[in-house]
């Protein structure tokens, strides 16, 4: 097929989940693309093939339930937006209950074939070793968690040493509504209110001596995951896993992240807590709080069990559990504008996991948005941002602005990779969820499900409107 277009090409670097989707969206809008993928010339520590959009680990795109699951909503929005990744996943589905799982080889082959045969896409197998040259006036960096070192160094040189992370040390994040405020209370240590503080910056969970000792015992006995050989040993300053700190001495945590100093239990002011777990507001909406200093290598099941021993967190719902692994990602909230472009270098965008989203579907969706934004600019239009009420918009907003950067630990970056979840969506309007007729007690699980359903329905309606469907 001949390749004709009056526009000059947009360069996409990285043919993974994000770069493949970005290239597709651009080409489908009538703008030519040059996709640079290094596999075939140079591999990564996790990829095993030269296929585009290779799934490096699990073959699951997680829940496909668009009525009450945030990633299911994202699937549905991507299908509405003509996603190549979703089309190829649907065509290569394997049975997996309510999840969308795929035949990984068939999936990657379908993506590769679609991109190779598109008349407006040229694929070059080469490693891009520095920032895109200025003459690539529209470019997208989608090189993923295992970005080749030379490009990573170039990004770091441009953005600053603190702006590129090579590991994520993730503390668990909790949905605010699941925290028991009859036990916990809002207070910053020594009542300090930093710039932009609201007085609700921290939630505190008190422990007496017996509770603290039982908690330390559980941490030490907890089941942990190992590092993969190529991940090295990423323990570094200020990032020791909580269970490693507990092993170093029973009192270590009480003098570290769980110190009770400067805090007074609002429910019991005359009794000093023996230890305190602090939760810090994680997003501007106030719907999520992270566990301060609780980065961990405990297995997911062990984390949920052990952290629910903490007073006030007995029924905690986790938006994400903790982890510690190799991951290259930039400090997007400070570096990127709302259309994913690097501030100070218009036309250079980032997409995929390198922006601080996490997961196959999330990475592909940010690729989809970056592709649409770049193509709009190339065609002389202003990029149209998805409404924040959509899964696209909620994830984009988290990456480019919704996350709260903590100011009480200068120099320490708090932005951590995140899967899409309902905690990222703006709350529903008051009265949006009403008690169904004939139902006397409308709370707990039923009410939580109704809220998710209403949030999902609002997202899909707003997404269809945004896409002009
Ligand atoms: C070991 C591991 C296991 C994972 N398991 C899961 C999982 O089970 N489920 C899940 O949802 N997510 C998982 N993830 C996260 C997963 O990587 C992302 O979800 C997804 O692949 C990221 O998409 P991406 O397009 O941003 O990056 P990738 O899919 O990694 O694509 C980046 C592409 O850029 C290329 N590239 C890198 N540097 C250059 C360069 N300088 N020049 C040219 N090309 C370059 C790479 O070869 C690669 O093809 C895992 C990640 C890792 C590292």
XYZ file of C-alpha atoms and ligand atoms in Angstrom:
522
model
C 0.000 0.000 0.000
C 1.245 3.529 -0.663
C 1.874 5.776 2.277
C 0.517 9.243 1.644
C -0.270 12.092 3.992
C 0.344 15.808 3.882
C 1.561 15.799 7.482
C 5.115 15.151 8.594
C 5.509 12.087 10.827
C 5.254 11.766 14.582
C 8.007 9.649 16.143
C 7.030 7.053 18.744
C 9.873 5.479 20.725
C 9.074 2.037 22.134
C 6.739 -0.543 20.600
C 5.298 -1.924 23.844
C 1.717 -1.611 25.044
C 1.727 2.193 25.104
C 3.817 2.892 21.997
C 1.852 0.431 19.846
C -1.468 1.998 20.851
C -0.108 5.532 20.388
C 1.165 4.690 16.888
C -2.197 3.174 15.946
C -4.221 6.159 17.158
C -1.988 8.604 15.290
C -2.043 6.643 12.046
C -5.811 6.110 12.214
C -6.217 9.893 12.458
C -4.399 10.297 9.124
C -0.970 11.304 10.410
C 2.123 9.208 9.553
C 4.159 7.561 12.311
C 7.700 6.296 12.642
C 7.792 3.696 15.414
C 11.267 3.017 16.837
C 11.558 -0.300 18.708
C 14.913 -1.594 19.877
C 14.016 -5.276 20.286
C 15.455 -7.091 17.325
C 18.667 -5.126 17.924
C 18.806 -5.015 21.707
C 16.653 -6.874 24.264
C 15.477 -6.083 27.797
C 15.762 -8.188 30.950
C 12.093 -9.197 30.814
C 10.999 -9.351 27.148
C 11.545 -12.676 25.385
C 10.488 -11.943 21.785
C 10.770 -9.252 19.129
C 6.969 -8.930 18.892
C 5.333 -5.581 19.483
C 3.169 -5.229 22.617
C 4.721 -8.281 24.255
C 3.162 -9.128 27.634
C 6.183 -9.657 29.876
C 4.456 -11.553 32.660
C 0.798 -12.410 33.282
C -1.530 -12.822 30.273
C -4.413 -11.065 32.035
C -5.907 -7.641 31.372
C -7.796 -8.094 34.687
C -11.540 -7.598 35.148
C -13.668 -6.976 32.071
C -16.641 -5.843 34.169
C -17.490 -2.348 32.923
C -20.399 -1.958 35.359
C -18.541 -2.006 38.686
C -14.788 -2.402 38.166
C -12.480 0.505 37.323
C -10.208 -1.443 34.958
C -13.300 -2.900 33.254
C -14.492 0.667 32.690
C -11.109 1.516 31.182
C -11.454 -1.483 28.806
C -14.849 -0.199 27.701
C -13.582 3.351 27.153
C -10.652 2.064 25.109
C -12.992 0.004 22.935
C -15.097 3.136 22.387
C -11.935 4.976 21.308
C -11.032 2.321 18.700
C -8.116 0.817 20.631
C -5.882 -1.611 18.736
C -4.746 -3.194 22.011
C -8.340 -3.982 23.030
C -9.304 -5.171 19.540
C -6.332 -7.559 19.511
C -7.055 -8.714 23.085
C -10.715 -9.414 22.281
C -9.688 -11.377 19.181
C -7.255 -13.524 21.190
C -9.242 -14.053 24.360
C -8.823 -17.236 26.409
C -11.330 -18.326 29.105
C -10.634 -16.637 32.465
C -13.973 -16.123 34.233
C -14.752 -12.427 34.586
C -11.236 -11.411 33.555
C -10.010 -10.651 30.058
C -7.056 -12.983 29.499
C -5.354 -13.463 26.151
C -3.208 -15.877 24.195
C -0.045 -13.802 24.535
C 1.549 -14.889 21.255
C -1.624 -14.427 19.251
C -2.190 -11.045 20.873
C 1.307 -9.723 20.153
C 1.191 -11.137 16.602
C -2.135 -9.370 15.948
C -0.784 -6.017 17.165
C 2.426 -6.449 15.162
C 0.560 -7.384 11.967
C -1.865 -4.462 12.273
C 0.955 -1.958 12.749
C 3.202 -3.456 10.057
C 0.428 -3.385 7.483
C -0.851 0.110 8.235
C -0.035 2.378 5.276
C 0.927 5.313 7.509
C 3.214 3.410 9.913
C 6.925 2.753 9.411
C 8.646 0.522 11.978
C 12.378 0.866 12.522
C 14.250 -1.584 14.696
C 16.772 0.585 16.513
C 17.701 1.781 19.956
C 17.138 5.509 20.469
C 20.076 6.463 22.669
C 19.246 10.054 23.574
C 16.357 12.477 23.763
C 14.599 12.865 20.407
C 16.432 15.463 18.284
C 14.731 18.866 17.924
C 13.786 18.078 14.318
C 11.472 15.365 15.682
C 9.146 18.157 16.664
C 6.384 15.735 17.680
C 7.592 12.652 19.548
C 6.372 10.261 22.229
C 8.682 8.400 24.601
C 6.981 5.111 25.538
C 9.979 3.033 26.533
C 8.447 1.484 29.629
C 9.713 0.271 32.995
C 12.868 -1.162 31.393
C 13.899 1.862 29.335
C 17.389 1.307 27.876
C 20.067 2.933 30.083
C 21.372 5.500 27.574
C 17.922 7.004 27.019
C 17.160 6.864 30.764
C 20.354 8.798 31.454
C 19.446 11.393 28.813
C 15.996 11.837 30.377
C 17.568 12.189 33.803
C 20.084 14.742 32.530
C 17.233 16.805 31.096
C 14.752 16.498 33.993
C 17.042 16.362 37.065
C 18.375 13.601 39.294
C 15.276 13.404 41.486
C 12.904 13.238 38.540
C 13.605 9.726 37.333
C 13.200 6.697 39.590
C 14.700 3.303 38.811
C 12.805 1.383 41.476
C 9.414 1.817 42.985
C 9.193 1.421 46.731
C 5.469 1.441 47.132
C 3.586 1.862 50.366
C 0.006 0.539 50.369
C -2.780 2.989 49.541
C -6.167 2.800 51.273
C -9.642 4.027 50.289
C -10.510 6.744 52.847
C -14.093 5.569 53.293
C -12.873 2.222 54.674
C -10.866 3.797 57.559
C -12.613 3.703 60.956
C -12.606 7.329 62.134
C -14.109 6.311 65.501
C -10.614 4.951 66.224
C -8.389 7.131 63.990
C -8.138 10.915 63.888
C -6.853 13.693 61.619
C -3.674 15.474 62.806
C -0.273 16.452 61.425
C 2.681 15.782 63.698
C 3.073 18.754 66.065
C 0.032 20.216 64.282
C 2.307 21.513 61.538
C 0.340 22.557 58.495
C 2.601 22.677 55.453
C 1.949 24.781 52.335
C -1.373 23.714 50.890
C -2.186 21.705 54.046
C -5.839 21.359 55.033
C -5.630 19.839 58.516
C -6.723 16.569 56.942
C -3.262 15.826 55.545
C -2.730 12.877 57.924
C -4.878 10.215 59.533
C -3.421 8.553 62.631
C -3.990 4.994 63.838
C -3.036 4.493 67.537
C -1.517 1.347 69.055
C -0.999 0.333 72.675
C 2.038 -1.727 73.710
C 0.358 -5.113 73.296
C -1.007 -4.197 69.870
C 2.426 -2.925 68.788
C 4.188 -6.124 69.884
C 1.621 -8.337 68.171
C 2.030 -6.264 65.013
C 5.850 -6.556 65.046
C 5.559 -10.345 65.522
C 3.193 -10.569 62.546
C 5.506 -8.450 60.357
C 8.551 -10.593 61.148
C 6.629 -13.827 60.522
C 5.027 -12.487 57.286
C 5.632 -14.186 53.950
C 7.810 -12.090 51.603
C 8.572 -12.193 47.888
C 12.146 -12.363 46.620
C 13.918 -10.127 44.142
C 14.477 -11.387 40.628
C 18.174 -11.830 39.983
C 18.327 -8.934 37.521
C 16.568 -6.577 39.896
C 19.661 -6.343 42.097
C 19.231 -5.293 45.728
C 17.423 -2.009 45.621
C 17.439 -1.205 49.359
C 18.507 2.384 49.536
C 18.265 5.335 51.909
C 14.838 5.843 53.365
C 13.381 2.900 51.487
C 13.889 -0.121 53.718
C 10.939 -2.489 53.641
C 8.896 -2.243 56.831
C 9.477 -5.923 57.679
C 13.252 -5.481 57.306
C 13.096 -2.551 59.750
C 11.074 -4.711 62.175
C 13.701 -7.459 61.982
C 16.440 -4.977 62.924
C 14.982 -4.570 66.431
C 11.578 -4.458 68.125
C 11.852 -0.729 68.803
C 13.094 0.331 65.339
C 9.649 1.156 63.953
C 8.550 2.930 67.135
C 11.507 5.272 66.641
C 10.998 5.457 62.902
C 7.815 5.666 60.820
C 5.593 4.579 63.752
C 6.843 7.119 66.299
C 4.031 8.569 68.433
C 5.690 11.944 69.111
C 3.753 15.146 68.442
C 0.418 13.343 68.195
C -2.532 13.338 70.610
C -5.305 10.804 70.238
C -8.430 12.919 69.695
C -10.612 10.089 71.011
C -8.534 9.549 74.168
C -6.361 12.657 74.758
C -5.018 11.663 78.172
C -3.492 8.362 77.019
C -0.342 8.622 74.912
C -0.317 6.004 72.123
C 2.634 3.589 72.318
C 3.034 3.775 68.534
C 1.140 5.427 65.657
C 0.718 4.429 62.025
C 0.336 7.585 59.944
C -1.611 7.695 56.706
C -0.942 10.606 54.363
C -3.440 12.097 51.934
C -2.522 10.740 48.519
C -4.767 12.519 46.044
C -6.302 15.965 45.804
C -9.795 14.471 46.084
C -8.959 13.117 49.554
C -10.353 9.701 48.614
C -7.018 7.886 49.087
C -4.426 7.785 51.871
C -1.023 6.060 51.771
C 0.666 4.314 54.708
C 3.706 6.466 55.510
C 6.963 4.478 55.458
C 5.225 1.168 54.790
C 7.017 0.113 51.571
C 7.192 -3.665 51.727
C 8.149 -6.933 50.065
C 5.431 -8.861 51.946
C 3.205 -10.976 49.705
C -0.135 -9.337 48.906
C -2.186 -11.777 51.024
C 0.119 -11.285 54.006
C -0.029 -7.481 53.638
C -3.822 -7.335 53.738
C -3.935 -9.670 56.745
C -1.183 -7.952 58.739
C -2.143 -4.334 57.983
C -5.752 -5.020 59.015
C -4.354 -5.707 62.520
C -3.759 -1.951 62.784
C -6.480 -0.298 64.911
C -8.868 1.562 62.618
C -7.834 -0.436 59.541
C -9.724 -3.640 60.407
C -11.916 -3.190 57.315
C -9.390 -1.325 55.161
C -9.921 -1.574 51.412
C -6.626 -1.259 49.578
C -6.461 0.738 46.342
C -3.041 -0.830 45.904
C -0.775 -2.970 48.014
C 2.899 -2.281 48.622
C 5.857 -3.440 46.583
C 9.475 -2.871 45.755
C 10.718 -3.572 42.240
C 12.659 -2.373 39.251
C 10.768 0.337 37.397
C 11.868 3.391 35.452
C 9.385 6.256 35.726
C 9.437 10.022 35.768
C 7.993 12.427 38.326
C 5.090 13.234 36.011
C 3.063 15.571 38.275
C 5.911 18.082 38.212
C 7.325 17.390 34.740
C 4.328 16.978 32.446
C 1.534 19.294 31.386
C -2.071 18.008 31.312
C -1.594 16.689 27.763
C 1.453 14.589 28.788
C 3.959 16.983 27.151
C 7.256 17.740 28.880
C 7.099 21.285 30.259
C 9.625 23.433 28.393
C 9.789 21.063 25.396
C 6.448 21.326 23.595
C 5.734 18.393 21.322
C 7.717 15.875 23.394
C 5.307 13.582 25.226
C 5.661 10.592 27.519
C 3.309 7.613 27.561
C 2.888 4.265 29.292
C 4.406 2.998 32.468
C 7.258 5.527 32.342
C 4.661 8.205 33.240
C 3.833 6.443 36.520
C 0.768 4.459 35.639
C 0.983 0.733 36.175
C -0.314 -2.263 34.255
C -0.808 -3.331 30.668
C -4.203 -1.676 30.230
C -3.298 1.555 31.991
C -0.078 1.841 29.953
C -1.947 1.256 26.692
C -4.605 3.807 27.664
C -2.030 6.507 28.355
C -0.476 5.615 24.980
C -3.894 6.056 23.403
C -4.267 9.517 24.933
C -0.702 10.620 24.087
C -1.243 9.499 20.488
C -4.492 11.448 20.193
C -2.981 14.568 21.781
C 0.099 14.494 19.502
C -1.992 13.909 16.403
C -4.341 16.781 17.299
C -1.371 19.132 17.616
C 0.087 17.920 14.322
C -3.255 18.678 12.667
C -3.277 22.184 14.162
C -5.906 21.462 16.792
C -5.795 21.857 20.573
C -5.732 18.434 22.281
C -9.090 17.645 23.840
C -8.637 16.284 27.372
C -11.010 13.548 28.591
C -13.374 14.563 31.408
C -12.025 13.720 34.886
C -15.140 11.624 35.484
C -13.967 9.077 32.887
C -11.424 6.333 33.608
C -9.164 7.976 30.988
C -9.481 11.339 32.717
C -9.135 9.992 36.270
C -5.891 8.187 35.396
C -4.526 11.114 33.377
C -5.356 13.508 36.185
C -3.577 11.310 38.738
C -0.456 11.279 36.573
C -0.344 14.929 35.608
C -1.836 16.686 38.605
C -4.174 14.868 40.983
C -1.493 13.302 43.135
C -0.447 15.316 46.172
C 3.285 15.859 46.477
C 4.210 15.796 50.172
C 6.027 18.858 51.412
C 7.003 17.652 54.863
C 9.878 15.547 53.564
C 11.758 17.879 51.233
C 13.587 16.164 48.441
C 11.696 12.902 48.886
C 9.357 12.148 46.033
C 6.037 10.634 46.918
C 4.598 10.001 43.438
C 4.237 6.253 43.019
C 2.940 4.126 40.140
C -0.735 3.317 40.348
C -3.334 1.083 38.701
C -6.654 2.668 37.778
C -9.154 2.443 40.675
C -12.350 4.159 41.766
C -10.427 6.212 44.342
C -9.061 8.279 41.436
C -12.535 9.321 40.231
C -14.233 12.484 41.538
C -16.952 11.694 44.112
C -20.520 11.384 42.823
C -22.916 14.297 43.174
C -24.893 14.164 46.439
C -28.028 12.093 45.908
C -26.585 10.246 42.883
C -26.979 6.954 44.729
C -30.366 6.467 46.315
C -31.817 3.624 48.374
C -33.610 1.184 46.062
C -37.338 0.904 46.661
C -38.284 -1.762 49.181
C -34.727 -1.991 50.605
C -34.708 -1.037 54.313
C -31.002 -1.020 55.181
C -28.896 0.411 52.378
C -25.279 0.445 53.502
C -22.075 -1.572 53.591
C -21.361 -3.702 50.545
C -24.651 -2.921 48.785
C -24.086 0.813 49.000
C -20.420 0.495 47.958
C -21.477 -1.545 44.910
C -24.191 0.974 43.989
C -21.598 3.782 44.164
C -19.225 1.883 41.877
C -22.033 1.210 39.423
C -23.039 4.877 39.363
C -19.408 5.981 38.920
C -18.931 3.479 36.076
C -22.137 4.533 34.315
C -21.199 8.224 34.608
C -17.726 7.466 33.209
C -19.012 5.639 30.138
C -21.641 8.255 29.384
C -19.100 11.096 29.682
C -16.531 9.178 27.632
C -19.002 8.583 24.802
C -19.844 12.306 24.819
C -16.133 13.233 24.790
C -15.527 10.955 21.811
C -18.587 12.335 20.019
C -20.325 8.926 20.033
C 9.073 -7.953 35.072
C 7.790 -7.234 34.861
C 6.584 -7.901 35.033
C 5.365 -7.249 34.831
N 4.184 -7.920 34.975
C 3.007 -7.306 34.708
C 1.775 -8.024 34.765
O 1.759 -9.211 35.045
N 0.626 -7.366 34.503
C 0.611 -6.052 34.171
O -0.482 -5.506 33.924
N 1.771 -5.347 34.096
C 2.961 -5.940 34.369
N 4.143 -5.251 34.310
C 4.123 -3.883 33.996
C 4.270 -3.810 32.467
O 5.552 -3.589 32.048
C 3.532 -2.699 31.936
O 2.263 -2.869 32.392
C 3.543 -2.574 30.428
O 4.268 -3.518 29.679
C 4.140 -1.249 30.228
O 3.850 -0.854 28.934
P 4.817 0.193 28.250
O 4.387 0.292 26.854
O 4.907 1.400 29.075
O 6.250 -0.532 28.330
P 6.716 -1.861 27.564
O 5.563 -2.719 27.250
O 7.818 -2.423 28.386
O 7.284 -1.291 26.187
C 8.420 -0.475 26.130
C 9.133 -0.786 24.830
O 10.180 0.158 24.632
C 11.315 -0.517 24.125
N 12.484 0.337 24.433
C 13.031 0.592 25.650
N 14.034 1.487 25.533
C 14.135 1.789 24.208
C 14.999 2.660 23.449
N 15.929 3.391 24.045
N 14.821 2.722 22.109
C 13.854 1.999 21.475
N 13.034 1.161 22.149
C 13.160 1.068 23.500
C 11.283 -1.868 24.803
O 11.995 -2.826 24.085
C 9.782 -2.152 24.832
O 9.349 -2.862 23.708
C 5.369 -5.871 34.502
C 6.583 -5.197 34.342
C 7.793 -5.863 34.519
C 9.061 -5.100 34.340
